[in-house]
Coordinates of C-alpha atoms in Angstrom, one line a residue:
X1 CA -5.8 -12.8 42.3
X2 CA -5.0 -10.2 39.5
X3 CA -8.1 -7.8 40.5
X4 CA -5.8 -7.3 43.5
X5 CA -2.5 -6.8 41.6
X6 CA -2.3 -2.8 42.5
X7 CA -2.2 -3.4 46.2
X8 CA -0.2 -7.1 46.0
X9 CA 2.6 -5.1 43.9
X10 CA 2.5 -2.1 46.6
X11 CA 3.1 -5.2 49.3
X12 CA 6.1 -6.6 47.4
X13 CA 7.9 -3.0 47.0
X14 CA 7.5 -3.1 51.0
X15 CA 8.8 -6.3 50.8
X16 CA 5.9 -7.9 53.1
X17 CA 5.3 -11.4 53.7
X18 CA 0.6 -12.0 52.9
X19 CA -1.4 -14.6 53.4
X20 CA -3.9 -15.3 49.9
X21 CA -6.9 -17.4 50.4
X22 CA -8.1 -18.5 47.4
X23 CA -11.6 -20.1 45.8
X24 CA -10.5 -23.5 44.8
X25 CA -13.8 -25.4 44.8
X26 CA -17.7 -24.3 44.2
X27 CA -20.7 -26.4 44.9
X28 CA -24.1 -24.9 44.3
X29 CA -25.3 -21.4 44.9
X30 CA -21.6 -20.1 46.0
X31 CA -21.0 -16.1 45.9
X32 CA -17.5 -15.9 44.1
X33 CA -16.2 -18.1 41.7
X34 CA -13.0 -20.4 41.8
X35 CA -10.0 -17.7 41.8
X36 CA -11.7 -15.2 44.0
X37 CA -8.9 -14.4 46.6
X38 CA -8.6 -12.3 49.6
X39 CA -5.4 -11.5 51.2
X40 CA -3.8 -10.6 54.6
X41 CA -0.5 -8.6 55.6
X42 CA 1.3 -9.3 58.7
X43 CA 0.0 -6.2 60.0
X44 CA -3.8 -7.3 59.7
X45 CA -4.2 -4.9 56.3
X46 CA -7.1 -6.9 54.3
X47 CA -7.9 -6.7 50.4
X48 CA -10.1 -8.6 48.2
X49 CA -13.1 -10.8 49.1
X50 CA -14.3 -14.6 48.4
X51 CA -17.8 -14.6 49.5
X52 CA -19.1 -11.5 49.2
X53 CA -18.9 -11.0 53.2
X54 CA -20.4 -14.6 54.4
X55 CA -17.3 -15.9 55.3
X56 CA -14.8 -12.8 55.5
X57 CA -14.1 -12.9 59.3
X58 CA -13.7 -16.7 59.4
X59 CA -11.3 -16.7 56.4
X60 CA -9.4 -13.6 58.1
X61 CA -8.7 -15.6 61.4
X62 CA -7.6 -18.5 59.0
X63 CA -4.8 -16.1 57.0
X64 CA -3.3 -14.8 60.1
X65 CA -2.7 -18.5 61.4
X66 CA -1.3 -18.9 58.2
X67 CA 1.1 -16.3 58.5
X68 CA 1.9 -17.8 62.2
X69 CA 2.3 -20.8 61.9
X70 CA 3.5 -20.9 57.7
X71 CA 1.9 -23.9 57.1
X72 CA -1.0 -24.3 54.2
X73 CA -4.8 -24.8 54.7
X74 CA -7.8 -25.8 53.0
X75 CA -10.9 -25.4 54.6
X76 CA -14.4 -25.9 53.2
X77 CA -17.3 -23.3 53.8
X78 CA -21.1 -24.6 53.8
X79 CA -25.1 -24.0 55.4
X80 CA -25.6 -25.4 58.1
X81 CA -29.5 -25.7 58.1
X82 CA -29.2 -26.8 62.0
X83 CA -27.4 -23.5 62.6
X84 CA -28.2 -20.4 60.3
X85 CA -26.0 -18.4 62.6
X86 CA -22.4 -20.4 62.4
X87 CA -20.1 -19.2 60.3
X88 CA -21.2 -20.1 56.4
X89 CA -23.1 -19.1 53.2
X90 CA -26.5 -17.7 53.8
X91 CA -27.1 -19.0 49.6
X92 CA -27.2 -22.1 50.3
X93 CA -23.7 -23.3 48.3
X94 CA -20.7 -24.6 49.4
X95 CA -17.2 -23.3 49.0
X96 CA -13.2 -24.9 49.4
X97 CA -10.4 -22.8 50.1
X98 CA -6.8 -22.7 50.0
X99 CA -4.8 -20.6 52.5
X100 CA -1.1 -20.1 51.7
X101 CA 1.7 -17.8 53.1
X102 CA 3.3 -15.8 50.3
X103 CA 6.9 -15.0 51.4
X104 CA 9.3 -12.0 49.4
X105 CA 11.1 -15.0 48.1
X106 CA 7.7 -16.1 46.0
X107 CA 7.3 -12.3 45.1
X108 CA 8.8 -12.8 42.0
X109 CA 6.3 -15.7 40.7
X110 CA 3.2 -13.8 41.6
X111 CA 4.7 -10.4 40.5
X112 CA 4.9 -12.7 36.7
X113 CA 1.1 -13.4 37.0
X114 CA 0.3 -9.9 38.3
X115 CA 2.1 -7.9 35.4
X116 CA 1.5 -10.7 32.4
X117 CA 0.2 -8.9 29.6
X118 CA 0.0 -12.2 28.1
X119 CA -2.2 -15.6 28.4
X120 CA -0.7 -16.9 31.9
X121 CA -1.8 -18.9 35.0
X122 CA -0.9 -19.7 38.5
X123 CA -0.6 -23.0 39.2
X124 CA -0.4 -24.5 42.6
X125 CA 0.5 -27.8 44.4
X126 CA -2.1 -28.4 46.9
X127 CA 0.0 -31.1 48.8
X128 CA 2.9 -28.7 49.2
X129 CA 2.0 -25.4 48.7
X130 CA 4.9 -25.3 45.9
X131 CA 3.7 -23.0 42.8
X132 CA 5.0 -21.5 39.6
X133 CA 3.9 -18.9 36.9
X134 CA 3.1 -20.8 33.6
X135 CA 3.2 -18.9 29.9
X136 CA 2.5 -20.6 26.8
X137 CA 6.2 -20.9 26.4
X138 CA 7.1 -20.2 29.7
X139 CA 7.7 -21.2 33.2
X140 CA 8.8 -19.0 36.5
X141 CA 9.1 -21.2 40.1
X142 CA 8.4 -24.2 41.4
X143 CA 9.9 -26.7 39.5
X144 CA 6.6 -29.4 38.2
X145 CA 6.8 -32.9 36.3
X146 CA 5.7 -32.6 32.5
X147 CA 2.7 -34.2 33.7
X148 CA 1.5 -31.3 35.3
X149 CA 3.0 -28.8 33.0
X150 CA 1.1 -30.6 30.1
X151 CA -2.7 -30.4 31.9
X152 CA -1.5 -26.8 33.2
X153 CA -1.0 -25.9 29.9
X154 CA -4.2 -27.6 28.7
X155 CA -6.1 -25.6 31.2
X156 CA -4.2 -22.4 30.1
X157 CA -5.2 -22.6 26.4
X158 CA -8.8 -23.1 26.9
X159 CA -9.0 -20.1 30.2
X160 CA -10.0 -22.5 32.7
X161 CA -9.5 -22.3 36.3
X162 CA -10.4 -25.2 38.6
X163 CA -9.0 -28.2 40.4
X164 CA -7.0 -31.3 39.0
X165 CA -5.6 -34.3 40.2
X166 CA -2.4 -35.6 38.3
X167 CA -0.8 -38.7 38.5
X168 CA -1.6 -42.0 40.9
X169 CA -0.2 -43.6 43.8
X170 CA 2.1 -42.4 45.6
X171 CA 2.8 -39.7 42.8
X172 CA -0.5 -38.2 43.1
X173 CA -0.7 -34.7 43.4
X174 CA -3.6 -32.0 43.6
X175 CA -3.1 -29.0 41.6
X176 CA -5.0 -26.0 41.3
X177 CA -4.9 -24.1 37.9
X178 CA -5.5 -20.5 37.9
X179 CA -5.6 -19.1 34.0
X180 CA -5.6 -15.6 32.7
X181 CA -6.1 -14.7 29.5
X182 CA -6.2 -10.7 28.5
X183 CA -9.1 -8.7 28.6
X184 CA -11.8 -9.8 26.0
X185 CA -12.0 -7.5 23.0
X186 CA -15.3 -4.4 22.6
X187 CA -15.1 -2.6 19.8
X188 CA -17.6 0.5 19.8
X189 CA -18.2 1.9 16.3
X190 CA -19.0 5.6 15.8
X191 CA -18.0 8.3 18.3
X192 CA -21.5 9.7 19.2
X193 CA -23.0 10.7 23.3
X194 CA -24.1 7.2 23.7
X195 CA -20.5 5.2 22.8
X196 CA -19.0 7.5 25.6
X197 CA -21.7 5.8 27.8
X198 CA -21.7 1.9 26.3
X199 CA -17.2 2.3 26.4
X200 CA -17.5 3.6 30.2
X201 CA -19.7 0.3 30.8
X202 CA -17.6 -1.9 28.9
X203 CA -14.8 -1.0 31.1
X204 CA -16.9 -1.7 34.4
X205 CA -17.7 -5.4 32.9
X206 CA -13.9 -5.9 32.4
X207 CA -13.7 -5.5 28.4
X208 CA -11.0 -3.6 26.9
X209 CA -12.2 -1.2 24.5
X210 CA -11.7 0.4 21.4
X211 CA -13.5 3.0 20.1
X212 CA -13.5 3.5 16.0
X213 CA -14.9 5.9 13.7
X214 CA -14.0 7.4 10.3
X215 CA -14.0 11.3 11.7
X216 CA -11.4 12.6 13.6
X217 CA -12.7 15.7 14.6
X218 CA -15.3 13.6 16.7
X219 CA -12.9 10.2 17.6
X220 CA -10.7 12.0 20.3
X221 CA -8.9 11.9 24.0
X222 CA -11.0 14.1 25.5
X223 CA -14.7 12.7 24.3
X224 CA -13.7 9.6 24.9
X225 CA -11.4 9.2 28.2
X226 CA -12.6 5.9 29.6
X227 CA -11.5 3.9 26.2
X228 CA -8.3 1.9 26.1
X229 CA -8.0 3.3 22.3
X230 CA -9.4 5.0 19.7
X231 CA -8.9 4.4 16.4
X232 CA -9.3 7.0 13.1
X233 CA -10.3 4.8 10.1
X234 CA -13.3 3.2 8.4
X235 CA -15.0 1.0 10.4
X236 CA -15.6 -1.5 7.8
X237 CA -11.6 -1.8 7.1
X238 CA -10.7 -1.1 10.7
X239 CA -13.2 -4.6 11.5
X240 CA -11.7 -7.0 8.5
X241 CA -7.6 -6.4 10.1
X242 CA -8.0 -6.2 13.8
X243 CA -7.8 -9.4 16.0
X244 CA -11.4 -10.7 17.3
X245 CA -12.4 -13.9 18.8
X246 CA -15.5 -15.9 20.5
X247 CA -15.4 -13.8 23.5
X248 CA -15.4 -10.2 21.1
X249 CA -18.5 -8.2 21.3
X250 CA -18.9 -5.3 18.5
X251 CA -21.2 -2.5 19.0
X252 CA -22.3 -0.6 15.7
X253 CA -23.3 2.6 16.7
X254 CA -22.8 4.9 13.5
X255 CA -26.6 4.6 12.6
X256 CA -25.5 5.7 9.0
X257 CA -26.2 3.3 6.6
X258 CA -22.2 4.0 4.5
X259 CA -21.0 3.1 7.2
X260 CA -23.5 0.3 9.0
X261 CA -23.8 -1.7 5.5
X262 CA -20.4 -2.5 4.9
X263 CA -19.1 -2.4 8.8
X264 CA -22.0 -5.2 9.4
X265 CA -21.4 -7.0 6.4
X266 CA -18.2 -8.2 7.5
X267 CA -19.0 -8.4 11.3
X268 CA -22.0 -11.2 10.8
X269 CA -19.7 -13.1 8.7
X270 CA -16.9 -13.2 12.4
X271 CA -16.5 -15.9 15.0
X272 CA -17.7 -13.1 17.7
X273 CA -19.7 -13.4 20.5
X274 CA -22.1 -10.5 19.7
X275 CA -22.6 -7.8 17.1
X276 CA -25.5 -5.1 18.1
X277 CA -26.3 -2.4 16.2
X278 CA -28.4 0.7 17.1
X279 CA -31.0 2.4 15.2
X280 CA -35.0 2.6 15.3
X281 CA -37.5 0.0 14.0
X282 CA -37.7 1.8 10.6
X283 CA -33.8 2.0 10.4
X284 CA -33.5 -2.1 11.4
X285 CA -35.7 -2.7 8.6
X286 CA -33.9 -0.7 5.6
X287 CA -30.8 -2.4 7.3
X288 CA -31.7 -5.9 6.8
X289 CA -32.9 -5.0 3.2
X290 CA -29.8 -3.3 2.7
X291 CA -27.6 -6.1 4.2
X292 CA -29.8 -8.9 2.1
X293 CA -29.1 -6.7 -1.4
X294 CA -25.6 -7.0 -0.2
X295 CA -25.7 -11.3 0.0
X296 CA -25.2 -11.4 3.8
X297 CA -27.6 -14.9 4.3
X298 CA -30.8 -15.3 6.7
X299 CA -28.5 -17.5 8.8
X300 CA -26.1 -14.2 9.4
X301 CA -28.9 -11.8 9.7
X302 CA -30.1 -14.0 13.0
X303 CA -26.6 -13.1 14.6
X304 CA -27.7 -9.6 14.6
X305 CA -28.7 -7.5 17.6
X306 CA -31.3 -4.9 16.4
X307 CA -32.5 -2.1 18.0
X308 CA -29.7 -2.9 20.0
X309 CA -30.1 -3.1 24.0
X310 CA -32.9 -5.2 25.8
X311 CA -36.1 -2.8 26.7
X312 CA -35.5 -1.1 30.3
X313 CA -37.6 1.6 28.8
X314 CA -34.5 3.8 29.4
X315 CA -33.6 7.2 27.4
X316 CA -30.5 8.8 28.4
X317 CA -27.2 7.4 27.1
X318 CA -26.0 6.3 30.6
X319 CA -29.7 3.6 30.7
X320 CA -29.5 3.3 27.2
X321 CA -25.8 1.8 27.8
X322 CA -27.3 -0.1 30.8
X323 CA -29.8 -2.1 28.4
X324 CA -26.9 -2.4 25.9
X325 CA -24.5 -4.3 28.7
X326 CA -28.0 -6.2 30.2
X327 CA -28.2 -7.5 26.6
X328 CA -24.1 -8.5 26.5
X329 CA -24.5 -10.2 29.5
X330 CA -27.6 -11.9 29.0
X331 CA -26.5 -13.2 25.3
X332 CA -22.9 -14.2 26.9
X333 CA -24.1 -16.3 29.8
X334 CA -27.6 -17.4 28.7
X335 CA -29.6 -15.2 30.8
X336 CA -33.5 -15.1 30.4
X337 CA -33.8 -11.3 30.7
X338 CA -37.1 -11.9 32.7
X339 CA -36.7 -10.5 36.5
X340 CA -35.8 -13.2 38.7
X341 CA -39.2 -12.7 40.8
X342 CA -41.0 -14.4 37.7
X343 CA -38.8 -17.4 38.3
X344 CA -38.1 -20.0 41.0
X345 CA -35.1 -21.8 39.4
X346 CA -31.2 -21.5 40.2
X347 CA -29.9 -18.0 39.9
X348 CA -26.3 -18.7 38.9
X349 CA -27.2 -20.8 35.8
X350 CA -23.5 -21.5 34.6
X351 CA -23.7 -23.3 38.0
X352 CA -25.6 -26.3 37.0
X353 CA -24.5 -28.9 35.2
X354 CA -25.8 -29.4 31.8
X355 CA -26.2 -32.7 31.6

């Protein structure tokens, strides 16, 4: 629901009543993901999608009789091999929706989740409809049992979204746990033509990102307007102090070796997700002899990402920062790189079990 935040927060200044349909379940081959929403206005306005236009029209109908009748829904979207015409996904998967009127009086829960700059998650009752917003210390709404609290904030800590049913007996109850965590972390190093390019595509894959290098004259505003910040310092000592986790991704672009050397040297030794660094086949070579003079292990050296980019044969900074992301991608949800015509197995591979 928060990719919709701009237009949800333009319905609650007008005070309207929506309907919000929202991914709650996905089997197989399934377009969105759970937490994809669409929503509805009274006056038939539309935002947001769940299937990527399979089931739009259907799911429409459904939030209007919502907002009629003010009563909850879950409806479940599959093929139908004896039909390929009736309303349902073309790919093959199978997804389970949750319809639910959202009055002014619930503005003020969703408006928490919509403006969090914080870790926070939705969390609805799927037997009444009731919901609150749910902070690491925090709770706004619907007031829930410490049962549900507790897995809420289970689910909150780790970023997971999905489906869970608390309690037994007659104190069952079906929750759905919608988690948001902020923006994971890139941090493009040296302000040259082609971190303009990677920082604009960082922000198209949802990254917040921060641009550092040592010169001023070249780390501005103005050659850099798609980055949430810029910072003026050595990368190396800019690196050790700022906050990075699992999901960070650090892009050494300075292709100088005063400041590659020791900028790398602390980056392969960080819990990060990825740490690519540009530079030809002669430079990658008097870089790992450089970083090996300098103790950084065999075993750290393998984390590194050099020439950085997979090969789309590309030259200009805009396809150079297109084989940078491919790579991002490909390293953060196991991709093969190989085109998907050289392959008959599932597309979505985070899909499939692993067990």
């Amino acid at each position: 629901m928060r990719d919709l935040a701009t237009e949800l927060l333009q319905w609650h200044t007008a005070g309207k009543s929506y309907a919000v349909a929202t991914v709650i379940g996905v089997t197989g081959s399934a377009p969105r993901p759970p937490g994809a929403a669409l929503a509805v206005d009274a006056e038939g306005a539309v935002i947001g999608s769940i299937s990527g236009g399979c089931v739009e029209g259907a799911v429409y109908e459904l939030c209007r009789e919502v907002l009629r009748t003010g009563q909850s829904m879950r409806e479940t979207f599959g093929y139908s091999d004896e039909d390929a015409f009736a309303v349902g996904l073309t790919c093959g998967g199978e997804l389970e929706v949750f319809i639910q009127a959202i009055t002014p009086d619930e503005h003020g829960t969703i408006r928490a989740i919509l403006q969090s700059t914080e870790a926070v998650a939705l969390v609805r009752d799927l037997n009444t409809g009731a919901a609150t917003a749910l902070g690491t210390w925090w709770t706004l709404g619907a007031i829930f049992d410490e049962v549900i609290v507790a897995e809420a904030r289970a689910m909150l800590d780790t970023g997971s979204t999905g489906l869970r049913v608390v309690g037994c007996g007659a104190g069952e109850r079906t929750i759905f746990v919608e988690s948001y965590v902020p923006a994971p972390r890139m941090i493009v190093f040296g302000a040259i033509d082609f971190a303009a390019a990677v920082t604009r595509i960082g922000r198209f894959l949802g990254y917040h990102v921060t641009v550092c290098d040592a010169r001023p004259v070249f780390a501005t505003r103005a050659r850099f307007p798609d980055a949430d910040e810029i910072v003026v310092e050595w990368p190396d000592r800019y690196l050790a102090r700022t906050p990075v986790d699992s999901r960070t991704v650090l892009c050494v672009l300075t292709h100088d070796a005063k400041f590659d050397i020791p900028l790398l040297e602390v980056a392969l030794r960080l819990p990060v997700a990825y740490v690519g660094a540009m530079g030809s086949r002669r430079t990658h070579a008097d870089r790992h002899a450089r970083l090996r003079a300098v103790g950084v292990s065999e075993a750290e050296l393998a984390q590194l990402h050099s020439p950085i980019g997979l090969d789309l044969g590309g030259r200009t900074a805009e396809e150079t920062a297109v084989a940078v992301a491919a790579e991002i991608v490909a390293v953060r949800r196991g991709g093969s790189t190989q085109p998907l015509t050289t392959s008959d197995g599932p597309i979505h591979r985070d899909l499939v079990p692993a067990w």
